[in-house]
C-alpha cells in the first residue's frame, strides 16, 4: 500500500523522484535505546498515534519511535547526488543509512533534506532507519494544540513522520530553493534562488500562461533576477490566475538542472474605500472577508488527511 502518491513539492518540481511512503517496520523503545526487535508495520506518512497508521500508540517523552525500511537506487541515477527529503516529521529526527548516521533535524512542521550520497554502500539494497524523539508538551518546541493528555480543546499528539518521504537525484550543482516576489503595479516577478555549489552558473526563467511563453529573464545564479510581464492577469478569488515557470540552471551552455514552478500576481494593501473607512484591499479593491476556523485536524489521520 502506497498512500500520498502525488509529487510533494509543487513549487520546485523535478521529473525524477521516488516515493518512500508505504509500510515500514516500527519499534518503540526507551529513549536512546536501539530496538532489539521490530513490533510490526506502520503506514507512512500517518503519525503513530493515528488510526490510519495501523499502530495507534502513544509515545512518551522518555521513548523513541523507530522506523525501518529498505530502498534501492535506480540504475539511471548512477553518479548522481542523492537527496532524501522529509516533508515533515515531528519532532527530532535522526536518519541512518546503512548503519551510519547521515543527518539530524529538529522541527515538527518544516521540510528538510539529507544528502545521503556519501553514506550509500555498494550494495544494491540500502537500509534506512529513522529515530524520532518528541517531547510533546514536555518540551519548549512549537507544538500547536498537541498535549500528552488530550481533552476539551486540546489535541492528540502527532509523533513521527506525518508527510511524504522521498528521494531524488541531482547533479553536484542544483537548485535547492526558490522564492518569487511579485509587483502587481509594475507587472514584475523577482526571483531569489539558492543554488548549491553554484559558482560560475547562470539561470534562465521562462514564464508561461496556458502553455504559451510570455516572458523570459536570465542572470547569474547568485543574483536577483527580474522578469516583466505585459498586462499581467492578477490573482483573485473569482479568477485565481497562475503563471507556470520553467527554470534552467546552466554551466556555460550545458543545462545541469531543470525544475518547474509557478506564481500568482496580486497586491495586498491598506487604503480608504468610498465610504471613507480604511480597509485592507486586494488589487486595490475591497473584498469582504469571512474567516471560519479550520484547524486542519483529522479524526483518523490527525495532522495527515486520509487522502490527497
PDB file of N, CA and C in Angstrom, residues 147-206:
ATOM      1  N   UNK A 147      -1.050  17.802  23.169  1.00  0.00           N
ATOM      2  CA  UNK A 147      -0.739  17.593  24.590  1.00  0.00           C
ATOM      3  C   UNK A 147      -0.686  16.092  24.868  1.00  0.00           C
ATOM      4  N   UNK A 148      -0.011  15.743  25.949  1.00  0.00           N
ATOM      5  CA  UNK A 148       0.108  14.331  26.315  1.00  0.00           C
ATOM      6  C   UNK A 148      -1.218  13.729  26.749  1.00  0.00           C
ATOM      7  N   UNK A 149      -2.077  14.560  27.352  1.00  0.00           N
ATOM      8  CA  UNK A 149      -3.391  14.093  27.781  1.00  0.00           C
ATOM      9  C   UNK A 149      -4.455  14.948  27.102  1.00  0.00           C
ATOM     10  N   UNK A 150      -4.854  14.577  25.888  1.00  0.00           N
ATOM     11  CA  UNK A 150      -5.800  15.408  25.138  1.00  0.00           C
ATOM     12  C   UNK A 150      -7.193  15.393  25.757  1.00  0.00           C
ATOM     13  N   UNK A 151      -7.894  16.483  25.553  1.00  0.00           N
ATOM     14  CA  UNK A 151      -9.260  16.617  26.042  1.00  0.00           C
ATOM     15  C   UNK A 151      -9.702  18.048  25.854  1.00  0.00           C
ATOM     16  N   UNK A 152     -11.001  18.273  25.860  1.00  0.00           N
ATOM     17  CA  UNK A 152     -11.548  19.605  25.672  1.00  0.00           C
ATOM     18  C   UNK A 152     -11.033  20.174  24.344  1.00  0.00           C
ATOM     19  N   UNK A 153     -10.321  21.311  24.374  1.00  0.00           N
ATOM     20  CA  UNK A 153      -9.828  21.917  23.137  1.00  0.00           C
ATOM     21  C   UNK A 153      -8.428  21.429  22.764  1.00  0.00           C
ATOM     22  N   UNK A 154      -7.884  20.478  23.521  1.00  0.00           N
ATOM     23  CA  UNK A 154      -6.504  20.028  23.300  1.00  0.00           C
ATOM     24  C   UNK A 154      -6.488  18.720  22.521  1.00  0.00           C
ATOM     25  N   UNK A 155      -5.451  18.562  21.671  1.00  0.00           N
ATOM     26  CA  UNK A 155      -5.456  17.503  20.666  1.00  0.00           C
ATOM     27  C   UNK A 155      -4.458  16.393  20.962  1.00  0.00           C
ATOM     28  N   UNK A 156      -4.725  15.225  20.352  1.00  0.00           N
ATOM     29  CA  UNK A 156      -3.821  14.080  20.407  1.00  0.00           C
ATOM     30  C   UNK A 156      -2.468  14.446  19.794  1.00  0.00           C
ATOM     31  N   UNK A 157      -1.358  14.002  20.368  1.00  0.00           N
ATOM     32  CA  UNK A 157      -0.040  14.293  19.780  1.00  0.00           C
ATOM     33  C   UNK A 157       0.111  13.694  18.387  1.00  0.00           C
ATOM     34  N   UNK A 158       0.981  14.301  17.607  1.00  0.00           N
ATOM     35  CA  UNK A 158       1.360  13.793  16.288  1.00  0.00           C
ATOM     36  C   UNK A 158       2.857  13.533  16.330  1.00  0.00           C
ATOM     37  N   UNK A 159       3.242  12.283  16.475  1.00  0.00           N
ATOM     38  CA  UNK A 159       4.651  11.923  16.629  1.00  0.00           C
ATOM     39  C   UNK A 159       5.145  11.222  15.372  1.00  0.00           C
ATOM     40  N   UNK A 160       6.333  11.615  14.936  1.00  0.00           N
ATOM     41  CA  UNK A 160       6.985  10.924  13.838  1.00  0.00           C
ATOM     42  C   UNK A 160       6.656  11.498  12.471  1.00  0.00           C
ATOM     43  N   UNK A 161       6.873  10.678  11.452  1.00  0.00           N
ATOM     44  CA  UNK A 161       6.692  11.094  10.057  1.00  0.00           C
ATOM     45  C   UNK A 161       5.203  11.308   9.786  1.00  0.00           C
ATOM     46  N   UNK A 162       4.850  12.512   9.314  1.00  0.00           N
ATOM     47  CA  UNK A 162       3.440  12.757   9.015  1.00  0.00           C
ATOM     48  C   UNK A 162       3.225  13.426   7.661  1.00  0.00           C
ATOM     49  N   UNK A 163       4.294  13.514   6.871  1.00  0.00           N
ATOM     50  CA  UNK A 163       4.156  13.902   5.471  1.00  0.00           C
ATOM     51  C   UNK A 163       5.131  13.067   4.644  1.00  0.00           C
ATOM     52  N   UNK A 164       5.063  13.212   3.341  1.00  0.00           N
ATOM     53  CA  UNK A 164       5.765  12.332   2.401  1.00  0.00           C
ATOM     54  C   UNK A 164       7.273  12.296   2.625  1.00  0.00           C
ATOM     55  N   UNK A 165       7.831  11.079   2.497  1.00  0.00           N
ATOM     56  CA  UNK A 165       9.281  10.862   2.470  1.00  0.00           C
ATOM     57  C   UNK A 165       9.640  10.433   1.049  1.00  0.00           C
ATOM     58  N   UNK A 166      10.717  11.039   0.486  1.00  0.00           N
ATOM     59  CA  UNK A 166      11.028  10.737  -0.919  1.00  0.00           C
ATOM     60  C   UNK A 166      12.485  11.051  -1.229  1.00  0.00           C
ATOM     61  N   UNK A 167      12.984  10.437  -2.295  1.00  0.00           N
ATOM     62  CA  UNK A 167      14.364  10.674  -2.721  1.00  0.00           C
ATOM     63  C   UNK A 167      14.364  11.189  -4.158  1.00  0.00           C
ATOM     64  N   UNK A 168      15.410  11.954  -4.485  1.00  0.00           N
ATOM     65  CA  UNK A 168      15.560  12.483  -5.839  1.00  0.00           C
ATOM     66  C   UNK A 168      17.037  12.601  -6.188  1.00  0.00           C
ATOM     67  N   UNK A 169      17.376  12.461  -7.469  1.00  0.00           N
ATOM     68  CA  UNK A 169      18.752  12.615  -7.920  1.00  0.00           C
ATOM     69  C   UNK A 169      19.008  14.031  -8.437  1.00  0.00           C
ATOM     70  N   UNK A 170      20.187  14.576  -8.163  1.00  0.00           N
ATOM     71  CA  UNK A 170      20.576  15.882  -8.695  1.00  0.00           C
ATOM     72  C   UNK A 170      22.051  15.835  -9.094  1.00  0.00           C
ATOM     73  N   UNK A 171      22.466  16.833  -9.835  1.00  0.00           N
ATOM     74  CA  UNK A 171      23.884  16.991 -10.150  1.00  0.00           C
ATOM     75  C   UNK A 171      24.594  17.639  -8.964  1.00  0.00           C
ATOM     76  N   UNK A 172      25.906  17.780  -9.064  1.00  0.00           N
ATOM     77  CA  UNK A 172      26.656  18.409  -7.978  1.00  0.00           C
ATOM     78  C   UNK A 172      26.188  19.842  -7.736  1.00  0.00           C
ATOM     79  N   UNK A 173      25.848  20.557  -8.808  1.00  0.00           N
ATOM     80  CA  UNK A 173      25.249  21.886  -8.693  1.00  0.00           C
ATOM     81  C   UNK A 173      23.756  21.757  -8.980  1.00  0.00           C
ATOM     82  N   UNK A 174      22.920  22.286  -8.084  1.00  0.00           N
ATOM     83  CA  UNK A 174      21.479  22.132  -8.271  1.00  0.00           C
ATOM     84  C   UNK A 174      20.733  23.241  -7.546  1.00  0.00           C
ATOM     85  N   UNK A 175      19.503  23.466  -7.975  1.00  0.00           N
ATOM     86  CA  UNK A 175      18.632  24.468  -7.368  1.00  0.00           C
ATOM     87  C   UNK A 175      18.008  23.870  -6.110  1.00  0.00           C
ATOM     88  N   UNK A 176      18.241  24.496  -4.959  1.00  0.00           N
ATOM     89  CA  UNK A 176      17.708  23.953  -3.710  1.00  0.00           C
ATOM     90  C   UNK A 176      16.508  24.731  -3.186  1.00  0.00           C
ATOM     91  N   UNK A 177      16.343  25.990  -3.581  1.00  0.00           N
ATOM     92  CA  UNK A 177      15.162  26.735  -3.150  1.00  0.00           C
ATOM     93  C   UNK A 177      14.914  27.903  -4.093  1.00  0.00           C
ATOM     94  N   UNK A 178      13.663  28.357  -4.099  1.00  0.00           N
ATOM     95  CA  UNK A 178      13.248  29.454  -4.971  1.00  0.00           C
ATOM     96  C   UNK A 178      12.201  30.286  -4.255  1.00  0.00           C
ATOM     97  N   UNK A 179      12.345  31.594  -4.345  1.00  0.00           N
ATOM     98  CA  UNK A 179      11.330  32.499  -3.806  1.00  0.00           C
ATOM     99  C   UNK A 179      10.997  33.537  -4.876  1.00  0.00           C
ATOM    100  N   UNK A 180       9.711  33.788  -5.070  1.00  0.00           N
ATOM    101  CA  UNK A 180       9.279  34.804  -6.027  1.00  0.00           C
ATOM    102  C   UNK A 180       8.594  35.938  -5.279  1.00  0.00           C
ATOM    103  N   UNK A 181       8.871  37.158  -5.711  1.00  0.00           N
ATOM    104  CA  UNK A 181       8.205  38.347  -5.185  1.00  0.00           C
ATOM    105  C   UNK A 181       7.591  39.086  -6.368  1.00  0.00           C
ATOM    106  N   UNK A 182       6.298  39.347  -6.320  1.00  0.00           N
ATOM    107  CA  UNK A 182       5.625  39.988  -7.448  1.00  0.00           C
ATOM    108  C   UNK A 182       5.246  41.427  -7.121  1.00  0.00           C
ATOM    109  N   UNK A 183       5.184  42.247  -8.159  1.00  0.00           N
ATOM    110  CA  UNK A 183       4.776  43.649  -8.060  1.00  0.00           C
ATOM    111  C   UNK A 183       3.639  43.841  -9.054  1.00  0.00           C
ATOM    112  N   UNK A 184       2.404  43.891  -8.546  1.00  0.00           N
ATOM    113  CA  UNK A 184       1.236  43.968  -9.427  1.00  0.00           C
ATOM    114  C   UNK A 184       1.164  45.289 -10.170  1.00  0.00           C
ATOM    115  N   UNK A 185       1.601  46.380  -9.530  1.00  0.00           N
ATOM    116  CA  UNK A 185       1.508  47.692 -10.169  1.00  0.00           C
ATOM    117  C   UNK A 185       2.436  47.807 -11.370  1.00  0.00           C
ATOM    118  N   UNK A 186       3.614  47.160 -11.275  1.00  0.00           N
ATOM    119  CA  UNK A 186       4.598  47.273 -12.347  1.00  0.00           C
ATOM    120  C   UNK A 186       4.724  46.010 -13.194  1.00  0.00           C
ATOM    121  N   UNK A 187       3.980  44.959 -12.839  1.00  0.00           N
ATOM    122  CA  UNK A 187       3.998  43.747 -13.637  1.00  0.00           C
ATOM    123  C   UNK A 187       5.319  43.010 -13.624  1.00  0.00           C
ATOM    124  N   UNK A 188       5.984  42.983 -12.467  1.00  0.00           N
ATOM    125  CA  UNK A 188       7.279  42.317 -12.399  1.00  0.00           C
ATOM    126  C   UNK A 188       7.235  41.109 -11.461  1.00  0.00           C
ATOM    127  N   UNK A 189       8.103  40.149 -11.749  1.00  0.00           N
ATOM    128  CA  UNK A 189       8.329  38.996 -10.889  1.00  0.00           C
ATOM    129  C   UNK A 189       9.827  38.931 -10.612  1.00  0.00           C
ATOM    130  N   UNK A 190      10.207  38.974  -9.332  1.00  0.00           N
ATOM    131  CA  UNK A 190      11.611  38.912  -8.941  1.00  0.00           C
ATOM    132  C   UNK A 190      11.901  37.550  -8.342  1.00  0.00           C
ATOM    133  N   UNK A 191      12.946  36.898  -8.841  1.00  0.00           N
ATOM    134  CA  UNK A 191      13.322  35.561  -8.397  1.00  0.00           C
ATOM    135  C   UNK A 191      14.565  35.624  -7.523  1.00  0.00           C
ATOM    136  N   UNK A 192      14.478  34.970  -6.367  1.00  0.00           N
ATOM    137  CA  UNK A 192      15.641  34.783  -5.497  1.00  0.00           C
ATOM    138  C   UNK A 192      15.857  33.274  -5.370  1.00  0.00           C
ATOM    139  N   UNK A 193      16.972  32.802  -5.855  1.00  0.00           N
ATOM    140  CA  UNK A 193      17.219  31.368  -5.979  1.00  0.00           C
ATOM    141  C   UNK A 193      18.461  30.976  -5.203  1.00  0.00           C
ATOM    142  N   UNK A 194      18.384  29.848  -4.503  1.00  0.00           N
ATOM    143  CA  UNK A 194      19.559  29.278  -3.855  1.00  0.00           C
ATOM    144  C   UNK A 194      20.046  28.111  -4.699  1.00  0.00           C
ATOM    145  N   UNK A 195      21.312  28.173  -5.090  1.00  0.00           N
ATOM    146  CA  UNK A 195      21.921  27.110  -5.893  1.00  0.00           C
ATOM    147  C   UNK A 195      23.091  26.538  -5.108  1.00  0.00           C
ATOM    148  N   UNK A 196      23.060  25.243  -4.864  1.00  0.00           N
ATOM    149  CA  UNK A 196      24.163  24.579  -4.167  1.00  0.00           C
ATOM    150  C   UNK A 196      25.324  24.379  -5.131  1.00  0.00           C
ATOM    151  N   UNK A 197      26.526  24.701  -4.657  1.00  0.00           N
ATOM    152  CA  UNK A 197      27.741  24.580  -5.485  1.00  0.00           C
ATOM    153  C   UNK A 197      27.554  25.305  -6.817  1.00  0.00           C
ATOM    154  N   UNK A 198      27.032  26.532  -6.737  1.00  0.00           N
ATOM    155  CA  UNK A 198      26.611  27.242  -7.941  1.00  0.00           C
ATOM    156  C   UNK A 198      27.612  28.217  -8.519  1.00  0.00           C
ATOM    157  N   UNK A 199      28.851  28.186  -8.087  1.00  0.00           N
ATOM    158  CA  UNK A 199      29.850  29.128  -8.583  1.00  0.00           C
ATOM    159  C   UNK A 199      29.986  29.028 -10.108  1.00  0.00           C
ATOM    160  N   UNK A 200      29.864  30.180 -10.774  1.00  0.00           N
ATOM    161  CA  UNK A 200      30.034  30.226 -12.225  1.00  0.00           C
ATOM    162  C   UNK A 200      28.824  29.778 -13.023  1.00  0.00           C
ATOM    163  N   UNK A 201      27.680  29.522 -12.353  1.00  0.00           N
ATOM    164  CA  UNK A 201      26.481  29.076 -13.064  1.00  0.00           C
ATOM    165  C   UNK A 201      25.523  30.236 -13.311  1.00  0.00           C
ATOM    166  N   UNK A 202      24.574  30.001 -14.204  1.00  0.00           N
ATOM    167  CA  UNK A 202      23.572  31.008 -14.533  1.00  0.00           C
ATOM    168  C   UNK A 202      22.191  30.374 -14.560  1.00  0.00           C
ATOM    169  N   UNK A 203      21.161  31.224 -14.565  1.00  0.00           N
ATOM    170  CA  UNK A 203      19.771  30.757 -14.532  1.00  0.00           C
ATOM    171  C   UNK A 203      18.963  31.404 -15.645  1.00  0.00           C
ATOM    172  N   UNK A 204      18.040  30.637 -16.194  1.00  0.00           N
ATOM    173  CA  UNK A 204      17.074  31.138 -17.167  1.00  0.00           C
ATOM    174  C   UNK A 204      15.672  30.849 -16.640  1.00  0.00           C
ATOM    175  N   UNK A 205      14.824  31.876 -16.616  1.00  0.00           N
ATOM    176  CA  UNK A 205      13.435  31.743 -16.186  1.00  0.00           C
ATOM    177  C   UNK A 205      12.527  32.015 -17.383  1.00  0.00           C
ATOM    178  N   UNK A 206      11.663  31.060 -17.695  1.00  0.00           N
ATOM    179  CA  UNK A 206      10.683  31.220 -18.763  1.00  0.00           C
ATOM    180  C   UNK A 206       9.293  31.172 -18.138  1.00  0.00           C
TER     181      UNK A 206
END
